[in-house]
Tab-separated table of C-alpha atoms and ligand atoms in Angstrom:
chain	number	residue	atom	x	y	z
A	274	MET	CA	0.000	0.000	0.000
A	275	GLN	CA	1.158	3.542	-0.735
A	276	SER	CA	0.708	6.304	1.843
A	277	PRO	CA	-1.690	9.008	0.600
A	278	ILE	CA	0.168	11.725	2.539
A	279	PRO	CA	2.693	12.728	-0.171
A	280	GLY	CA	-0.198	13.063	-2.645
A	281	TYR	CA	-2.014	15.329	-0.222
A	282	LEU	CA	1.103	17.464	0.260
A	283	GLU	CA	1.484	17.709	-3.557
A	284	THR	CA	-2.035	19.117	-3.871
A	285	ILE	CA	-1.142	21.766	-1.294
A	286	LEU	CA	1.954	22.732	-3.293
A	287	ASP	CA	-0.058	22.809	-6.523
A	288	SER	CA	-2.556	25.178	-4.962
A	289	VAL	CA	0.112	27.855	-4.327
A	290	ARG	CA	2.518	27.159	-7.194
A	291	ALA	CA	1.206	29.895	-9.497
A	292	ASP	CA	1.619	32.682	-6.930
A	293	THR	CA	4.663	34.750	-7.965
A	294	SER	CA	3.988	37.708	-5.681
A	295	GLY	CA	6.671	39.057	-3.356
A	296	HIS	CA	10.405	39.475	-3.941
A	297	VAL	CA	13.568	37.629	-3.009
A	298	ALA	CA	15.542	39.416	-0.270
A	299	ASP	CA	17.730	41.935	-2.044
A	300	TYR	CA	19.675	43.489	0.819
A	301	ILE	CA	22.083	40.537	0.726
A	302	PRO	CA	23.781	40.670	-2.727
A	303	GLU	CA	24.060	36.846	-3.116
A	304	LEU	CA	20.430	36.328	-2.151
A	305	ALA	CA	19.260	38.989	-4.620
A	306	ASP	CA	20.551	36.731	-7.419
A	307	SER	CA	18.932	33.555	-6.079
A	308	ASP	CA	16.397	31.573	-8.089
A	309	PRO	CA	12.884	32.590	-6.920
A	310	LYS	CA	11.157	29.499	-8.324
A	311	PRO	CA	11.870	26.558	-5.983
A	312	LEU	CA	8.958	25.345	-3.907
A	313	GLY	CA	9.312	22.588	-1.328
A	314	LEU	CA	7.385	21.183	1.606
A	315	ALA	CA	8.351	18.601	4.218
A	316	MET	CA	6.688	17.210	7.289
A	317	CYS	CA	8.223	15.048	10.016
A	318	THR	CA	6.089	13.353	12.669
A	319	PHE	CA	6.971	12.800	16.315
A	320	GLY	CA	7.264	9.131	15.374
A	321	GLY	CA	10.029	9.920	12.855
A	322	ASN	CA	8.187	9.595	9.545
A	323	LEU	CA	9.391	12.126	7.018
A	324	TYR	CA	7.262	13.159	4.050
A	325	SER	CA	8.477	15.666	1.486
A	326	VAL	CA	7.427	16.979	-1.922
A	327	GLY	CA	8.526	19.516	-4.523
A	328	ASP	CA	12.067	20.901	-4.390
A	329	ASP	CA	12.819	19.019	-1.222
A	330	GLY	CA	16.541	18.563	-1.905
A	331	THR	CA	17.290	22.176	-2.835
A	332	GLU	CA	19.592	23.747	-0.288
A	333	PHE	CA	19.258	27.305	0.942
A	334	THR	CA	20.698	29.292	3.843
A	335	ILE	CA	18.833	28.870	7.105
A	336	GLN	CA	19.004	32.596	8.029
A	337	SER	CA	16.645	33.503	10.866
A	338	VAL	CA	15.203	30.003	11.117
A	339	SER	CA	18.463	29.371	13.003
A	340	LYS	CA	17.372	31.659	15.853
A	341	PRO	CA	15.083	29.375	17.909
A	342	PHE	CA	17.609	26.540	17.644
A	343	VAL	CA	20.567	28.638	18.835
A	344	TYR	CA	18.347	29.985	21.608
A	345	ALA	CA	17.587	26.386	22.604
A	346	LEU	CA	21.301	25.538	22.512
A	347	ALA	CA	22.085	28.514	24.748
A	348	LEU	CA	19.380	27.467	27.225
A	349	GLN	CA	20.630	23.891	27.211
A	350	ARG	CA	24.314	24.765	27.735
A	351	ARG	CA	24.140	27.978	29.795
A	352	GLY	CA	20.860	27.584	31.677
A	353	TRP	CA	17.805	29.815	32.003
A	354	ASN	CA	19.321	32.366	34.426
A	355	LYS	CA	22.255	33.231	32.202
A	356	VAL	CA	20.120	33.381	29.066
A	357	GLN	CA	17.435	35.575	30.575
A	358	GLN	CA	20.071	38.035	31.807
A	359	THR	CA	20.991	38.460	28.145
A	360	VAL	CA	17.671	38.466	26.285
A	361	GLY	CA	13.971	38.876	27.123
A	362	THR	CA	10.939	36.890	25.998
A	363	GLU	CA	8.534	39.675	25.026
A	364	PRO	CA	7.335	40.078	21.451
A	365	SER	CA	8.579	43.393	20.117
A	366	GLY	CA	6.101	43.776	17.266
A	367	GLU	CA	8.991	45.284	15.342
A	368	ALA	CA	10.833	44.455	12.156
A	369	PHE	CA	13.533	41.770	12.404
A	370	ASN	CA	16.424	44.239	12.129
A	371	GLU	CA	15.085	46.966	14.423
A	372	LEU	CA	17.684	48.764	16.521
A	373	SER	CA	15.839	48.335	19.773
A	374	LEU	CA	16.294	47.264	23.382
A	375	ASP	CA	13.867	46.862	26.263
A	376	ARG	CA	13.577	50.371	27.699
A	377	ASN	CA	14.069	49.259	31.305
A	378	THR	CA	16.429	46.307	31.182
A	379	LYS	CA	18.484	47.397	28.136
A	380	ARG	CA	18.366	43.821	26.871
A	381	PRO	CA	17.009	42.806	23.456
A	382	MET	CA	13.258	42.134	23.677
A	383	ASN	CA	13.456	38.528	22.444
A	384	PRO	CA	15.825	36.099	20.692
A	385	MET	CA	13.917	36.128	17.391
A	386	ILE	CA	14.834	39.673	16.340
A	387	ASN	CA	18.408	40.289	15.180
A	388	ALA	CA	19.432	42.167	18.341
A	389	GLY	CA	18.405	39.172	20.466
A	390	ALA	CA	19.927	36.619	18.122
A	391	ILE	CA	23.293	38.424	17.977
A	392	ALA	CA	23.295	38.505	21.792
A	393	VAL	CA	22.345	34.817	22.101
A	394	ASN	CA	25.005	33.772	19.577
A	395	GLN	CA	27.609	35.180	21.990
A	396	LEU	CA	26.502	32.766	24.701
A	397	ILE	CA	27.545	29.702	22.726
A	398	ASN	CA	30.889	28.111	23.666
A	399	GLY	CA	31.595	30.686	26.356
A	400	GLU	CA	32.369	34.408	26.087
A	401	ASP	CA	36.049	33.769	25.314
A	402	SER	CA	35.388	31.570	22.301
A	403	SER	CA	36.807	32.420	18.894
A	404	VAL	CA	34.251	33.076	16.160
A	405	GLU	CA	35.202	29.879	14.309
A	406	ASP	CA	34.923	27.637	17.403
A	407	ARG	CA	31.564	29.144	18.289
A	408	VAL	CA	30.185	28.697	14.810
A	409	GLU	CA	31.520	25.142	14.627
A	410	GLU	CA	29.650	24.358	17.861
A	411	ILE	CA	26.450	25.652	16.241
A	412	ARG	CA	27.075	23.806	12.963
A	413	GLU	CA	27.629	20.534	14.836
A	414	PHE	CA	24.466	21.061	16.874
A	415	PHE	CA	22.379	21.777	13.753
A	416	SER	CA	23.886	18.687	12.084
A	417	ALA	CA	22.796	16.513	15.024
A	418	LEU	CA	19.307	18.013	14.820
A	419	ALA	CA	19.098	17.381	11.069
A	420	GLY	CA	20.735	13.951	11.304
A	421	ARG	CA	23.369	14.740	8.658
A	422	GLU	CA	26.477	16.926	8.302
A	423	LEU	CA	25.480	20.452	7.333
A	424	SER	CA	27.847	22.981	5.839
A	425	ILE	CA	28.180	26.750	5.790
A	426	ASN	CA	27.816	28.852	2.631
A	427	ARG	CA	30.806	31.097	3.278
A	428	ALA	CA	30.440	33.009	0.009
A	429	LEU	CA	26.945	34.051	1.020
A	430	CYS	CA	28.179	35.055	4.465
A	431	GLU	CA	30.921	37.259	2.969
A	432	SER	CA	28.369	38.809	0.643
A	433	GLU	CA	26.025	39.587	3.545
A	434	LEU	CA	28.909	41.056	5.556
A	435	GLU	CA	29.574	43.565	2.755
A	436	THR	CA	26.233	45.217	3.461
A	437	ALA	CA	25.843	44.416	7.177
A	438	ASP	CA	25.832	47.997	8.437
A	439	ARG	CA	22.539	47.587	10.181
A	440	ASN	CA	23.556	44.440	12.068
A	441	LEU	CA	26.877	46.151	12.902
A	442	SER	CA	24.998	49.079	14.425
A	443	ILE	CA	22.955	46.606	16.461
A	444	ALA	CA	26.166	44.952	17.690
A	445	HIS	CA	27.652	48.331	18.667
A	446	MET	CA	24.473	49.119	20.556
A	447	LEU	CA	24.694	45.748	22.367
A	448	ARG	CA	28.344	46.383	23.280
A	449	ASN	CA	27.480	49.816	24.552
A	450	TYR	CA	25.075	48.258	27.056
A	451	ASP	CA	27.462	45.371	27.937
A	452	VAL	CA	25.130	42.762	26.474
A	453	ILE	CA	27.999	41.369	24.360
A	454	GLN	CA	31.753	41.371	24.929
A	455	ASP	CA	33.057	40.626	21.424
A	456	ALA	CA	34.086	43.349	18.991
A	457	ALA	CA	31.043	44.305	16.928
A	458	HIS	CA	32.434	42.899	13.677
A	459	ASP	CA	33.231	39.536	15.337
A	460	ALA	CA	29.740	39.340	16.821
A	461	VAL	CA	28.154	40.043	13.444
A	462	ARG	CA	30.456	37.622	11.616
A	463	SER	CA	29.608	34.876	14.089
A	464	TYR	CA	25.858	35.526	13.788
A	465	THR	CA	26.037	35.805	9.977
A	466	LEU	CA	27.889	32.479	9.711
A	467	GLN	CA	25.135	30.920	11.855
A	468	CYS	CA	22.598	32.285	9.327
A	469	ALA	CA	24.609	30.910	6.376
A	470	ILE	CA	24.316	27.230	7.377
A	471	GLU	CA	22.727	25.407	4.449
A	472	VAL	CA	19.685	23.173	4.807
A	473	ASP	CA	16.860	21.782	2.736
A	474	VAL	CA	13.215	21.468	3.769
A	475	ARG	CA	13.727	17.917	4.947
A	476	ASP	CA	16.450	19.024	7.378
A	477	LEU	CA	14.255	21.829	8.685
A	478	ALA	CA	11.231	19.563	9.146
A	479	ILE	CA	13.335	17.114	11.190
A	480	MET	CA	14.930	19.921	13.225
A	481	SER	CA	11.479	21.326	13.903
A	482	ALA	CA	10.120	17.871	14.798
A	483	THR	CA	12.934	17.518	17.343
A	484	LEU	CA	11.578	20.583	19.148
A	485	ALA	CA	8.051	19.113	18.812
A	486	ASN	CA	9.326	15.873	20.285
A	487	GLY	CA	10.775	17.352	23.485
A	488	GLY	CA	14.344	17.325	22.177
A	489	VAL	CA	14.602	13.723	20.964
A	490	GLN	CA	15.543	13.651	17.271
A	491	PRO	CA	12.686	11.497	15.984
A	492	ILE	CA	14.693	9.655	13.313
A	493	THR	CA	18.058	8.995	14.971
A	494	GLY	CA	16.508	8.725	18.440
A	495	GLN	CA	19.291	10.926	19.853
A	496	LYS	CA	18.309	12.963	22.897
A	497	ILE	CA	19.616	16.408	22.032
A	498	LEU	CA	17.669	18.899	24.145
A	499	ASN	CA	15.706	18.846	27.385
A	500	PRO	CA	11.906	19.058	27.061
A	501	ASP	CA	11.729	22.307	29.068
A	502	VAL	CA	14.257	23.921	26.714
A	503	CYS	CA	12.097	22.932	23.732
A	504	ARG	CA	9.033	24.331	25.454
A	505	MET	CA	10.773	27.684	25.993
A	506	ALA	CA	11.991	27.876	22.389
A	507	LEU	CA	8.486	27.084	21.127
A	508	ALA	CA	6.883	29.639	23.408
A	509	VAL	CA	9.131	32.385	22.064
A	510	MET	CA	8.541	31.224	18.474
A	511	ALA	CA	4.803	31.424	19.106
A	512	SER	CA	4.891	34.996	20.349
A	513	ALA	CA	7.706	36.512	18.286
A	514	GLY	CA	8.727	34.120	15.506
A	515	MET	CA	6.979	35.962	12.706
A	516	TYR	CA	8.266	39.429	13.658
A	517	ASP	CA	5.718	42.184	13.140
A	518	ALA	CA	3.278	39.670	11.588
A	519	ALA	CA	3.349	37.479	14.719
A	520	GLY	CA	-0.156	38.356	15.937
A	521	ARG	CA	-1.822	37.828	12.555
A	522	TRP	CA	0.089	34.567	12.146
A	523	MET	CA	-1.060	33.277	15.524
A	524	THR	CA	-4.700	34.022	14.723
A	525	THR	CA	-4.731	32.647	11.161
A	526	VAL	CA	-2.259	29.749	11.424
A	527	GLY	CA	-1.828	29.175	15.143
A	528	ILE	CA	1.423	27.204	14.970
A	529	PRO	CA	4.712	28.301	16.606
A	530	ALA	CA	6.856	29.258	13.628
A	531	LYS	CA	10.010	30.934	12.402
A	532	SER	CA	10.788	32.378	9.017
A	533	GLY	CA	14.064	33.301	7.348
A	534	VAL	CA	14.928	35.696	4.531
A	535	GLY	CA	16.419	32.792	2.556
A	536	GLY	CA	12.811	31.635	1.977
A	537	GLY	CA	12.637	28.932	4.641
A	538	LEU	CA	9.791	28.714	7.125
A	539	ILE	CA	9.232	26.198	9.920
A	540	GLY	CA	6.195	25.429	12.031
A	541	THR	CA	6.338	23.214	15.114
A	542	LEU	CA	3.349	21.509	16.681
A	543	PRO	CA	4.300	20.259	20.149
A	544	GLY	CA	3.856	16.508	20.442
A	545	GLN	CA	2.810	16.171	16.820
A	546	LEU	CA	4.795	17.491	13.894
A	547	GLY	CA	7.556	19.568	12.412
A	548	ILE	CA	6.715	21.232	9.115
A	549	ALA	CA	9.003	23.195	6.770
A	550	THR	CA	8.506	25.071	3.522
A	551	PHE	CA	10.874	26.708	1.079
A	552	SER	CA	9.918	29.419	-1.388
A	553	PRO	CA	12.213	32.450	-1.707
A	554	ARG	CA	9.830	35.294	-2.583
A	555	LEU	CA	9.061	37.291	0.572
A	556	ASP	CA	6.294	39.614	1.689
A	557	ILE	CA	6.856	43.006	3.233
A	558	GLN	CA	7.545	41.511	6.671
A	559	GLY	CA	10.247	39.261	5.224
A	560	ASN	CA	8.157	36.054	5.400
A	561	SER	CA	7.900	33.658	2.445
A	562	VAL	CA	4.669	34.431	0.527
A	563	ARG	CA	3.916	30.891	-0.627
A	564	GLY	CA	5.243	29.452	2.640
A	565	VAL	CA	2.704	31.499	4.618
A	566	LYS	CA	-0.078	30.383	2.245
A	567	ILE	CA	0.903	26.725	2.605
A	568	PHE	CA	0.791	27.008	6.374
A	569	GLN	CA	-2.606	28.706	6.270
A	570	LYS	CA	-3.951	25.862	4.160
A	571	LEU	CA	-2.347	23.089	6.201
A	572	SER	CA	-3.552	24.591	9.448
A	573	LYS	CA	-7.143	24.856	8.227
A	574	ASP	CA	-7.240	21.553	6.377
A	575	MET	CA	-5.489	19.463	8.973
A	576	GLY	CA	-6.959	21.159	12.031
A	577	LEU	CA	-3.514	22.146	13.327
A	578	HIS	CA	-4.332	25.456	15.025
A	579	LEU	CA	-2.874	25.188	18.499
A	580	MET	CA	-5.775	27.013	20.108
A	581	ALA	CA	-8.145	24.387	18.734
A	582	ALA	CA	-6.156	21.514	20.203
A	583	GLU	CA	-7.551	18.051	19.694
A	584	PRO	CA	-6.436	14.925	21.525
A	585	GLN	CA	-3.480	13.349	19.818
A	586	GLY	CA	-3.455	10.162	17.816
A	587	GLU	CA	-1.491	7.701	19.868
A	588	TYR	CA	-2.808	4.144	19.969
A	589	ALA	CA	-5.454	4.894	17.343
A	590	LEU	CA	-4.710	1.534	15.757
A	591	ARG	CA	-5.839	-0.961	18.401
A	592	ASN	CA	-4.620	-4.043	16.541
A	593	ILE	CA	-4.635	-5.976	13.287
A	594	HIS	CA	-5.654	-9.614	13.627
A	595	THR	CA	-6.788	-12.491	11.466
A	596	GLU	CA	-10.316	-13.885	11.639
A	597	GLY	CA	-10.607	-16.886	9.340
A	598	GLN	CA	-9.706	-15.597	5.870
A	599	ASP	CA	-9.972	-11.956	6.849
A	600	SER	CA	-7.582	-9.399	8.306
A	601	VAL	CA	-9.432	-7.179	10.755
A	602	ILE	CA	-7.981	-3.713	11.377
A	603	ARG	CA	-9.334	-2.270	14.654
A	604	LEU	CA	-9.249	1.468	15.193
A	605	GLN	CA	-10.128	3.349	18.347
A	606	GLY	CA	-10.509	6.825	19.828
A	607	LYS	CA	-10.435	10.040	17.843
A	608	VAL	CA	-9.098	9.785	14.320
A	609	ASN	CA	-7.446	13.116	13.457
A	610	PHE	CA	-4.345	13.683	11.320
A	611	PRO	CA	-1.749	12.282	13.749
A	612	ALA	CA	-4.008	9.292	14.422
A	613	ALA	CA	-4.621	8.607	10.719
A	614	GLU	CA	-0.934	9.026	9.983
A	615	SER	CA	0.081	6.459	12.600
A	616	ILE	CA	-2.650	4.052	11.429
A	617	LEU	CA	-1.573	4.367	7.791
A	618	ASP	CA	2.060	4.012	8.742
A	619	GLU	CA	1.379	0.650	10.410
A	620	MET	CA	-0.823	-0.430	7.524
A	621	VAL	CA	1.862	0.463	4.951
A	622	ASP	CA	4.284	-1.881	6.731
A	623	HIS	CA	1.806	-4.654	7.488
A	624	ASP	CA	1.952	-7.863	5.484
A	625	PHE	CA	-1.734	-8.628	4.951
A	626	THR	CA	-2.472	-12.293	4.299
A	627	GLY	CA	-5.635	-13.266	2.417
A	628	GLN	CA	-7.727	-11.168	0.116
A	629	ARG	CA	-10.225	-9.571	2.440
A	630	LEU	CA	-9.775	-6.722	4.884
A	631	VAL	CA	-12.265	-5.425	7.407
A	632	LEU	CA	-11.826	-1.999	8.932
A	633	ASP	CA	-13.492	-2.152	12.351
A	634	ILE	CA	-14.348	1.386	13.451
A	635	SER	CA	-16.819	0.386	16.156
A	636	ARG	CA	-14.465	1.813	18.804
A	637	VAL	CA	-13.769	5.082	17.001
A	638	SER	CA	-15.324	8.011	18.845
A	639	SER	CA	-14.950	10.543	16.012
A	640	PHE	CA	-13.207	11.315	12.738
A	641	ASN	CA	-12.135	14.814	11.874
A	642	ARG	CA	-12.123	15.812	8.214
A	643	MET	CA	-8.477	15.033	7.622
A	644	GLY	CA	-8.577	11.754	9.550
A	645	ARG	CA	-11.508	10.567	7.471
A	646	ARG	CA	-9.947	11.712	4.225
A	647	LEU	CA	-6.668	9.913	4.863
A	648	ILE	CA	-8.273	6.671	6.015
A	649	LYS	CA	-10.515	6.752	2.956
A	650	GLU	CA	-7.510	7.270	0.671
A	651	GLY	CA	-5.675	4.427	2.427
A	652	LEU	CA	-8.594	2.076	1.784
A	653	ARG	CA	-8.732	3.175	-1.831
A	654	SER	CA	-5.055	2.370	-2.208
A	655	LEU	CA	-5.544	-1.121	-0.684
A	656	ARG	CA	-8.431	-1.726	-3.028
A	657	GLU	CA	-6.300	-0.715	-5.991
A	658	GLU	CA	-3.793	-3.341	-4.855
A	659	GLY	CA	-6.549	-5.948	-5.235
A	660	PHE	CA	-7.897	-6.361	-1.691
A	661	GLU	CA	-11.618	-6.583	-0.962
A	662	VAL	CA	-12.269	-3.991	1.710
A	663	ALA	CA	-15.240	-3.769	4.074
A	664	ILE	CA	-16.010	-1.446	6.961
A	665	TYR	CA	-17.632	-2.432	10.254
A	666	ASP	CA	-19.465	0.627	11.507
A	667	PRO	CA	-22.297	-0.358	13.880
A	668	GLU	CA	-22.677	3.199	15.265
A	669	ASP	CA	-23.020	4.688	11.785
A	670	ILE	CA	-20.117	6.963	12.532
A	671	LEU	CA	-19.247	7.192	8.840
A	672	LYS	CA	-22.884	7.303	7.782
A	673	ASP	CA	-22.507	10.668	6.116
A	674	LEU	CA	-19.514	9.535	4.112
A	675	GLN	CA	-20.103	7.331	1.143
A	676	TYR	CA	-17.535	5.985	-1.255
A	677	SER	CA	-18.093	5.622	-4.950
A	678	ASP	CA	-15.051	3.471	-5.444
A	679	GLY	CA	-16.472	0.005	-5.077
A	680	THR	CA	-16.456	-1.001	-1.401
A	681	GLU	CA	-18.998	-3.811	-1.303
A	682	ALA	CA	-21.395	-4.404	1.556
A	683	GLU	CA	-21.029	-7.899	2.850
A	684	THR	CA	-21.326	-9.880	6.030
A	685	LEU	CA	-18.095	-11.331	7.206
A	686	GLY	CA	-18.461	-13.807	10.038
A	687	SER	CA	-19.765	-11.994	13.074
A	688	LEU	CA	-18.984	-8.640	11.569
A	689	GLU	CA	-21.510	-6.591	9.751
A	690	SER	CA	-20.067	-4.361	7.115
A	691	ARG	CA	-21.336	-1.514	5.060
A	692	SER	CA	-20.429	-0.080	1.725
A	693	LEU	CA	-19.682	3.566	1.326
A	694	GLU	CA	-20.218	5.834	-1.591
A	695	GLU	CA	-18.304	8.998	-2.019
A	696	LYS	CA	-20.154	12.161	-1.308
A	697	ASP	CA	-17.514	14.871	-0.933
G	949	LIG	N1	20.978	37.110	8.208
G	949	LIG	C1	19.755	37.872	8.114
G	949	LIG	C2	19.937	39.236	8.784
G	949	LIG	O1	20.421	39.282	9.866
G	949	LIG	C3	18.635	37.101	8.729
G	949	LIG	C4	17.309	37.824	8.703
G	949	LIG	C5	16.116	36.911	8.536
G	949	LIG	O2	16.263	35.790	8.061
G	949	LIG	O3	15.000	37.332	8.868
G	949	LIG	O4	19.645	40.263	8.248
């Protein structure tokens, strides 16, 4: 059986492909020349399943998407007290490169704006670290999160440094208030190298899923961060990750997120998923136009808005057992996206014997739209592989959903089954 999830993700990409609005970032000479066309989407579950479509192997510089991860690294290595002496956790509502500090504390408002990120970068590997050692520490950490060796685009970094006057002024301001000790140009070089680490959407989805998963990299199983560190990083992403569009983002998408001027965008759903998109044209706030649209669609379609939290999908597949000639697949609880995904994942790997399958949904309490759609697509795929598929639904929970694709009503042993015809 083939998972229907990549096909679903393709339709999302197709729905935004034609949008060419926005512009690639032009204040960094190398980025101004970058190809605006690539479009990629990847999703990694807490269970370590990675789905990706479009230009999923195209590398780009991580830019500001690096900020929540370096903040997490600083919290992990230096502890909360040290980090909060350096940077606050209040959304600033300002542009990413605003020259601003908290009026009372003289610290940057949060680690997601450049002032905060330049300050947090200084915390890595101790105040006496050389720029190269500090950046290597960050590169190694990102590589562990992504599960592969990442490299730095040094040409892009040099290009950005040619026009880094604004970040240099921020660094001078930070030095003036003793927030950083390094010379301003070293602080900006170190931060700019952090931004020039190259990733693709698959790396970002896995890195994001590691935050979602309480710091355990879901594919390698490596425990990289503490759960409370992940929670802090996510909280700051939720309130400040989208700069001066953070409030609108939280109301329309409702997923902790971080964007970068390279065109990358991540969203992290605690306990569920890491999602990443790549599309270089940016809106006026510096967020990827098609990336934002993809997230709006995914959030609505998949019911991902954090403020509309649904129970998660663990143990949704009760068991698969054989009754005579038939394989009976028993589901239970609420079937939402994470539930359907884990059910389909087990079904993809299962070696069904015999020709007939019965999906027993008598213990399912509810399906949401996405859960129903994915299970339906999974059954269609099994049918296309030649299985006879029946559904046991004594509570009529799927009554309003009818398939047109040939599920036959039949009685199988003690199980009553019903056929479905497609309606939507
Ligand atoms: N390196 C970029 C800068 O500091 C990152 C900005 C962003 O991605 O939002 O200007």
